[in-house]
mmCIF file with all atom_site columns, C-alpha atoms in Angstrom:
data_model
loop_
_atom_site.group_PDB
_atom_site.id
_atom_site.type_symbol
_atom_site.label_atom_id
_atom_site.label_alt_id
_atom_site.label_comp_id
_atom_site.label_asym_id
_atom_site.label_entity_id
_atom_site.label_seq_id
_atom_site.pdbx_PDB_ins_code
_atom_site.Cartn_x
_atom_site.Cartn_y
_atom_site.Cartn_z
_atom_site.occupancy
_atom_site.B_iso_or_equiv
_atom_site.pdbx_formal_charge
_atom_site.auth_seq_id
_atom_site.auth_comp_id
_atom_site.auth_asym_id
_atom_site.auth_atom_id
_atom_site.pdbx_PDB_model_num
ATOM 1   C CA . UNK A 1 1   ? 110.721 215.513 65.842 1.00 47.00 ? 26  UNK A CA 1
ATOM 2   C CA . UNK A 1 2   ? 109.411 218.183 63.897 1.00 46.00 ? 27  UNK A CA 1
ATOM 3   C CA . UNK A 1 3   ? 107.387 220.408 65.128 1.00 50.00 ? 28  UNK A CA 1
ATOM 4   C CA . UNK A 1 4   ? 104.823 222.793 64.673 1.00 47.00 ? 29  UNK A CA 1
ATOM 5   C CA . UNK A 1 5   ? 105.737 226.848 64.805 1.00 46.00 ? 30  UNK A CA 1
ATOM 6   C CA . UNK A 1 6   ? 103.213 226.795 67.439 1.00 46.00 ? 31  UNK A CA 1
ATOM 7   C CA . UNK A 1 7   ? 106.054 225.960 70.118 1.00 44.00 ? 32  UNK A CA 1
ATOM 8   C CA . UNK A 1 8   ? 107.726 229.141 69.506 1.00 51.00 ? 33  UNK A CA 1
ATOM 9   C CA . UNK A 1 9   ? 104.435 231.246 70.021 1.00 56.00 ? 34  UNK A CA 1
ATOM 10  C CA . UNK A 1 10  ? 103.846 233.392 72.893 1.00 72.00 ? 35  UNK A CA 1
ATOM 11  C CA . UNK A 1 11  ? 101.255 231.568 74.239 1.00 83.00 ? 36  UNK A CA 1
ATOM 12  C CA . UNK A 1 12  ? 100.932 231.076 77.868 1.00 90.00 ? 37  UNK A CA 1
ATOM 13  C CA . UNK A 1 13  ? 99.038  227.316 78.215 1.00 92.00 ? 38  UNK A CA 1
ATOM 14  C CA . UNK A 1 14  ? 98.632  224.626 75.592 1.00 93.00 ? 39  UNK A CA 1
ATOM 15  C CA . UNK A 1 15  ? 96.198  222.014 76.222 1.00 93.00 ? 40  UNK A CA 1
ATOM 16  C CA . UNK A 1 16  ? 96.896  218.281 75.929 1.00 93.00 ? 41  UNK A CA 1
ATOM 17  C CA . UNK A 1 17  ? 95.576  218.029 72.287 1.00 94.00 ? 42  UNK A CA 1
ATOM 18  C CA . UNK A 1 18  ? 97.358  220.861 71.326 1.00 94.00 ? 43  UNK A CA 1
ATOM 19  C CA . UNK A 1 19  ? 101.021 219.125 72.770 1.00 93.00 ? 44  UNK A CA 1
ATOM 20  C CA . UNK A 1 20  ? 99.730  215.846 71.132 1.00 93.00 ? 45  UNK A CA 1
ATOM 21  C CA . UNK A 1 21  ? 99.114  217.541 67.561 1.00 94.00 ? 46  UNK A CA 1
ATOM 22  C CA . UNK A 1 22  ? 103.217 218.893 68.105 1.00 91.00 ? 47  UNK A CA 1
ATOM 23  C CA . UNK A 1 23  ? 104.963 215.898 68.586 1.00 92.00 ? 48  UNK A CA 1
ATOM 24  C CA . UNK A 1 24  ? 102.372 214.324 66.215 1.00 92.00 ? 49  UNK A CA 1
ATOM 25  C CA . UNK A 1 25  ? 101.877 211.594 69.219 1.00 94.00 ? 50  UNK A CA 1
ATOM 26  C CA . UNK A 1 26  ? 98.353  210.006 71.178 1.00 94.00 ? 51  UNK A CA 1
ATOM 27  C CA . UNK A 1 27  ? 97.542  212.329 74.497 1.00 94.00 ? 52  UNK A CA 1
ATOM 28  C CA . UNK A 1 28  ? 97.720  208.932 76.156 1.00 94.00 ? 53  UNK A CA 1
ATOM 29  C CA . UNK A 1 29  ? 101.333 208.806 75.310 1.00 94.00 ? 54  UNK A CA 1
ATOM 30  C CA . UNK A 1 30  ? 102.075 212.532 77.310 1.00 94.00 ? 55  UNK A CA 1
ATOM 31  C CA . UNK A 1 31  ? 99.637  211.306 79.949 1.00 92.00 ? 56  UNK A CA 1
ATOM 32  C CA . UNK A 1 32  ? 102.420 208.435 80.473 1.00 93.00 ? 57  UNK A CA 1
ATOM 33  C CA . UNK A 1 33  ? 105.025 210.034 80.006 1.00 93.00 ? 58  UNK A CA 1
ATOM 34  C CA . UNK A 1 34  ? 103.356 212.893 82.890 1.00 90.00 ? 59  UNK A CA 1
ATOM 35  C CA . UNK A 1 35  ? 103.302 210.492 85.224 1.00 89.00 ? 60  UNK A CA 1
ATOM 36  C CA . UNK A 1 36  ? 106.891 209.004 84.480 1.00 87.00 ? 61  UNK A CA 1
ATOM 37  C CA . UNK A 1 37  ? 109.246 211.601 84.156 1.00 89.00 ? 62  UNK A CA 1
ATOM 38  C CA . UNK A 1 38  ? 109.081 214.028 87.504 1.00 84.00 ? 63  UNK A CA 1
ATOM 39  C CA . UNK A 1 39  ? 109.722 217.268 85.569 1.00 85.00 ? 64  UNK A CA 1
ATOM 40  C CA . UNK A 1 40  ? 106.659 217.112 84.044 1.00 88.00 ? 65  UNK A CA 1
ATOM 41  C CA . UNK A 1 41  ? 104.235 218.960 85.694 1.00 88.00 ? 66  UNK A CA 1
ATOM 42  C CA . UNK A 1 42  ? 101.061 220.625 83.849 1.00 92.00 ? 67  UNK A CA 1
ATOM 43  C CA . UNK A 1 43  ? 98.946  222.731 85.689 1.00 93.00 ? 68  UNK A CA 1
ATOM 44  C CA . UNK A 1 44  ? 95.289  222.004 85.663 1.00 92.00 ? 69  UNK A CA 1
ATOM 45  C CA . UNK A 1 45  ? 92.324  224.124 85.221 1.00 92.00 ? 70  UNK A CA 1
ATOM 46  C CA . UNK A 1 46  ? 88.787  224.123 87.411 1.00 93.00 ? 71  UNK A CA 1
ATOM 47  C CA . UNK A 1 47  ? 87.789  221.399 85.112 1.00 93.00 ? 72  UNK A CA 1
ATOM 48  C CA . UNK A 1 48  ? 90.551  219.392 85.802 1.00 91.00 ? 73  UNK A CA 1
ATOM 49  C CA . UNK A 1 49  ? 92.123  220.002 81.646 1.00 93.00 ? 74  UNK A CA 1
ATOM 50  C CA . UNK A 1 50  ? 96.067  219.668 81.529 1.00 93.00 ? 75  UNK A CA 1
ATOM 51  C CA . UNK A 1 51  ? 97.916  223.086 80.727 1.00 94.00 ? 76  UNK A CA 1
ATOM 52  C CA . UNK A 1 52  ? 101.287 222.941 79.656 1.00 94.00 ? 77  UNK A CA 1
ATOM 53  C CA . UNK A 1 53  ? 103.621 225.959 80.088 1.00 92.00 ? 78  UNK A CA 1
ATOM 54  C CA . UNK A 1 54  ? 106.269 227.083 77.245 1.00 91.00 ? 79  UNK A CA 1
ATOM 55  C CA . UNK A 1 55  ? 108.831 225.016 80.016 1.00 89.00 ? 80  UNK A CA 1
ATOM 56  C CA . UNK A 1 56  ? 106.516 222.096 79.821 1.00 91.00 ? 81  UNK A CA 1
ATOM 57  C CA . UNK A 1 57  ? 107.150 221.707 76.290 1.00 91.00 ? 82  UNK A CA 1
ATOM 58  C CA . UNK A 1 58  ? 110.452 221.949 76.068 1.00 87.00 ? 83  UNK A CA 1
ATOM 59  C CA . UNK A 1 59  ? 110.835 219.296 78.916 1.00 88.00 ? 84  UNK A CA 1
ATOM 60  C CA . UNK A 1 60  ? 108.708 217.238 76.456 1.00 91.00 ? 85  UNK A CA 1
ATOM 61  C CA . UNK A 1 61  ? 111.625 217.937 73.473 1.00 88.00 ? 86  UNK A CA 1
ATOM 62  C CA . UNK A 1 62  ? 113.806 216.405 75.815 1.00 86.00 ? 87  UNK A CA 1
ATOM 63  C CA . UNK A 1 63  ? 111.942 213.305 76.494 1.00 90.00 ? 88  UNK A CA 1
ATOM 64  C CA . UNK A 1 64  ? 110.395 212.621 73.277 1.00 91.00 ? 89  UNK A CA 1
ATOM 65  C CA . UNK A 1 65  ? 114.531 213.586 71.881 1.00 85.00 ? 90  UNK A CA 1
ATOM 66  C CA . UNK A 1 66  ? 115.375 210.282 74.272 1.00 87.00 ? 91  UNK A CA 1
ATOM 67  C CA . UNK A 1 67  ? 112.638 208.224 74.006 1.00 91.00 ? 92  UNK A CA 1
ATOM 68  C CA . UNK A 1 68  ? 111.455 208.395 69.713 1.00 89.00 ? 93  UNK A CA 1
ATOM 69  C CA . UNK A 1 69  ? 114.493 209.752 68.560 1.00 85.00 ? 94  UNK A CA 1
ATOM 70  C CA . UNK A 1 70  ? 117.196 208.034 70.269 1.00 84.00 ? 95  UNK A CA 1
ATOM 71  C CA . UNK A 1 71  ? 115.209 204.899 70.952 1.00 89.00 ? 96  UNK A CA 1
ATOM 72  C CA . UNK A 1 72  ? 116.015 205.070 75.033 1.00 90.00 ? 97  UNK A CA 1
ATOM 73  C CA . UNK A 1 73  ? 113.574 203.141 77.577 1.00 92.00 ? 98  UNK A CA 1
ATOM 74  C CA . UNK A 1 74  ? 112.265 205.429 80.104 1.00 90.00 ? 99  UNK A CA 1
ATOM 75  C CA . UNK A 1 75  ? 114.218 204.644 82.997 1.00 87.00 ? 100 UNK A CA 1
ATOM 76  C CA . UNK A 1 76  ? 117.149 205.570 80.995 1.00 86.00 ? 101 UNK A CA 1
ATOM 77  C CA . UNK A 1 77  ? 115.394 208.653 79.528 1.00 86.00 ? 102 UNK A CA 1
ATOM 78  C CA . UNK A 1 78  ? 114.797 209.483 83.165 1.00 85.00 ? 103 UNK A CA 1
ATOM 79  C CA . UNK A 1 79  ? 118.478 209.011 84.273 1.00 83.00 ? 104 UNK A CA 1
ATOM 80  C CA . UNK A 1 80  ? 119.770 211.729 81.616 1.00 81.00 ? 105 UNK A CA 1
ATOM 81  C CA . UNK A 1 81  ? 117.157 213.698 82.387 1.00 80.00 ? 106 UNK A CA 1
ATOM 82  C CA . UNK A 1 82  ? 118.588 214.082 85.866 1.00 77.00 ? 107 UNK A CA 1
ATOM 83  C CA . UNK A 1 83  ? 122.530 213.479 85.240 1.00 74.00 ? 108 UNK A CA 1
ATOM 84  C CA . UNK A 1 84  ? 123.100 216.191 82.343 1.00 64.00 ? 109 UNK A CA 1
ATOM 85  C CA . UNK A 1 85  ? 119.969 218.376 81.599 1.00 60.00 ? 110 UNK A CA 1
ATOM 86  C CA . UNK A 1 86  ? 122.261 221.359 79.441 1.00 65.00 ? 111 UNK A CA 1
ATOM 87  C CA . UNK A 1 87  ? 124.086 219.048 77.448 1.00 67.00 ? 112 UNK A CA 1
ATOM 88  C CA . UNK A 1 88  ? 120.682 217.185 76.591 1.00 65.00 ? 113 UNK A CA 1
ATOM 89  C CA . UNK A 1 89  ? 119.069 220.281 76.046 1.00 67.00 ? 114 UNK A CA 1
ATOM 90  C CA . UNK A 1 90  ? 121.731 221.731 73.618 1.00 73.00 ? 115 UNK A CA 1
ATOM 91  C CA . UNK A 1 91  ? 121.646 218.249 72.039 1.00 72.00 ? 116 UNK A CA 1
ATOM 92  C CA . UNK A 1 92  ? 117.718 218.439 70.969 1.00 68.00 ? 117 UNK A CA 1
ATOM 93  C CA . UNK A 1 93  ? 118.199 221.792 69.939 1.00 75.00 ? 118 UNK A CA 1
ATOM 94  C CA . UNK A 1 94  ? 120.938 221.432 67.281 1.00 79.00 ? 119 UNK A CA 1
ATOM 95  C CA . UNK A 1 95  ? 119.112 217.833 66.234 1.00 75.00 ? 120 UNK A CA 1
ATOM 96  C CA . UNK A 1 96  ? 115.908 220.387 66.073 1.00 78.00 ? 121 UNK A CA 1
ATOM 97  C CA . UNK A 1 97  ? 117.458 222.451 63.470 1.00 84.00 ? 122 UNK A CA 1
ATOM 98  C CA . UNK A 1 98  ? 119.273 220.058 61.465 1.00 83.00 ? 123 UNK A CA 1
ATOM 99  C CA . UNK A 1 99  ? 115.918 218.450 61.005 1.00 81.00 ? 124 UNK A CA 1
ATOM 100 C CA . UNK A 1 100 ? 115.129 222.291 59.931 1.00 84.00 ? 125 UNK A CA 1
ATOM 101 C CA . UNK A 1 101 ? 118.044 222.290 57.556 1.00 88.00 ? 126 UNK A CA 1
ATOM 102 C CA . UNK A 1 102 ? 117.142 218.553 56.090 1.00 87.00 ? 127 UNK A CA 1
ATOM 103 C CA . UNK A 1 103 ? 113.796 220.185 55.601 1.00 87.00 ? 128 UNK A CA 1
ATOM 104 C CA . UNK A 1 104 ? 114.330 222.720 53.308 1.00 89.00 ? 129 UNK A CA 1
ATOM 105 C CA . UNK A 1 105 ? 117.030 220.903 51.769 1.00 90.00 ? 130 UNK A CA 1
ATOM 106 C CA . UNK A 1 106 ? 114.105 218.248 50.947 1.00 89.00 ? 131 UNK A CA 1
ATOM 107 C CA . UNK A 1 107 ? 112.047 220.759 49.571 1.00 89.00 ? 132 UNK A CA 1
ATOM 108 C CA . UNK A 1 108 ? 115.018 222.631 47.432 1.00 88.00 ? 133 UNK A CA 1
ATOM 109 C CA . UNK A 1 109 ? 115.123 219.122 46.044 1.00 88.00 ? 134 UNK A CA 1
ATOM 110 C CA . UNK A 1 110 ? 111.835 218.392 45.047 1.00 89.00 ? 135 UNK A CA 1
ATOM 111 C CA . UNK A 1 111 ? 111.609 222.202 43.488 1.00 86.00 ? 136 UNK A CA 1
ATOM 112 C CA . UNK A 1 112 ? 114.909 221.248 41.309 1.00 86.00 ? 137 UNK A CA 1
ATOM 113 C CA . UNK A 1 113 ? 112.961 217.525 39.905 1.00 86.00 ? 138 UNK A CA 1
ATOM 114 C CA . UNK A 1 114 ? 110.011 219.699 39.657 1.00 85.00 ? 139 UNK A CA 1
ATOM 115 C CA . UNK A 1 115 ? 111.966 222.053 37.275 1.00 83.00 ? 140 UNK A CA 1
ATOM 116 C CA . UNK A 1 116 ? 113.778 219.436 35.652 1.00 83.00 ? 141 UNK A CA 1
ATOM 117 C CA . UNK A 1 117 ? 110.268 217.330 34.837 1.00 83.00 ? 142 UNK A CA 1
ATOM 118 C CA . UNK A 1 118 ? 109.218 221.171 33.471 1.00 82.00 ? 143 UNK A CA 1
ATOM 119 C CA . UNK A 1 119 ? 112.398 221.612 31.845 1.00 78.00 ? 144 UNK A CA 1
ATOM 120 C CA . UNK A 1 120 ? 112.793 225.555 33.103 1.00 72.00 ? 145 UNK A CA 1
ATOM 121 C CA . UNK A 1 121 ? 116.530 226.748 33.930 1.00 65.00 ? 146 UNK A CA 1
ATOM 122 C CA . UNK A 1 122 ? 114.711 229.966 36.896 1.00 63.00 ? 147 UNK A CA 1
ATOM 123 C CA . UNK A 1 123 ? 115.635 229.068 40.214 1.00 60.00 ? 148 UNK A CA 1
ATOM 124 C CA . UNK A 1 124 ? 113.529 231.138 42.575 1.00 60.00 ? 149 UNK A CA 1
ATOM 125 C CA . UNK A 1 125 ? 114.125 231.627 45.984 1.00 59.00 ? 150 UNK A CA 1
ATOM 126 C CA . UNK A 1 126 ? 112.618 232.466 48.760 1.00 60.00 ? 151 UNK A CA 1
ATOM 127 C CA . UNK A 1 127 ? 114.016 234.450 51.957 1.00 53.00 ? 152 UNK A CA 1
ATOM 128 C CA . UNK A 1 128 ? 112.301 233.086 55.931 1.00 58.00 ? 153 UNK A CA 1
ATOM 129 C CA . UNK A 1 129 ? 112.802 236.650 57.175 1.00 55.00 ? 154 UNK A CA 1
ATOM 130 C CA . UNK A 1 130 ? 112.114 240.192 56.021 1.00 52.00 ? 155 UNK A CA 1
ATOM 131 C CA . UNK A 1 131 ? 115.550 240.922 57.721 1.00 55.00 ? 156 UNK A CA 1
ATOM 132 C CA . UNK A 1 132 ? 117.412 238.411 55.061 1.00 56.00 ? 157 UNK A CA 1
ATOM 133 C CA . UNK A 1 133 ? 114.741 240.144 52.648 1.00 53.00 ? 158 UNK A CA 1
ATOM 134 C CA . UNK A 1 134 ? 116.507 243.592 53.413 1.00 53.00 ? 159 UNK A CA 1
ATOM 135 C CA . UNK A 1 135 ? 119.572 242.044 53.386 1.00 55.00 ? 160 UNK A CA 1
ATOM 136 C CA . UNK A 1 136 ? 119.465 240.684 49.902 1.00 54.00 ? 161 UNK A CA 1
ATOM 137 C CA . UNK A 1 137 ? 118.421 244.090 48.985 1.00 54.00 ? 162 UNK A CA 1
ATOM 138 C CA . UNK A 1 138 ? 121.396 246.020 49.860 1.00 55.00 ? 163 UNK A CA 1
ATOM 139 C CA . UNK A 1 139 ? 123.258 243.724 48.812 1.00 57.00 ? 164 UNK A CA 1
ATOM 140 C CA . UNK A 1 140 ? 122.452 243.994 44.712 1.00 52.00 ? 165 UNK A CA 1
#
């Protein structure tokens, strides 16, 4: 379940397509699982156009953490839904950043066989933040 830094935006509303293109699933699939699972509830425009709220999408974590990642039908999805919400929620979230981690490990590898292939010894790295940036700094 990896998805796009777009979740972590401060938008207000996402439309369906835009939910779709983050869990890299069909907008038929979050119209099913709308109607399925109770917390679930986009508002709708004048048109009638799904808008999902920051909360929305994380509810959808949760369910697509059951249903794609752990393989669970949706009346069981459903059940721990209901039965144990925070433990589900800090579940996703730590299988959300080891799938992070597994990331860049991935592409530390594929920069080492590049280097090998090239034959080069320079390891460069790159900091995520400016604040590790100024870290690294004061610490040289």
């Amino acid at each position: 379940m990896e998805l796009q830094e777009e979740s972590k935006s401060k938008k207000i509303y996402y439309t369906i397509g835009e939910v779709a293109e983050m869990f890299d699933v069909n907008q038929s699939l979050i119209r099913h699982w709308e109607k399925y699972f109770d917390i679930l509830k986009p508002k709708r425009n004048k048109k009638g156009n799904r808008l999902f709220t920051p909360r929305d999408i994380e509810n959808l974590k949760l369910i697509y953490y059951f249903v794609k990642e752990k393989g669970m039908r949706l009346e069981s999805a459903a059940r721990a839904l209901k039965v144990g919400s925070e433990n589900v929620r800090r579940d996703a979230e730590v299988m959300e950043r080891l799938q992070h981690v597994r990331s860049l490990l991935s592409d530390v590898l594929q920069e080492i066989n590049r280097m090998e292939k090239e034959g080069t010894n320079e390891i460069v790295v790159y900091a995520e933040t400016e604040e590790e940036d100024n870290r690294e700094e004061n610490n040289i």
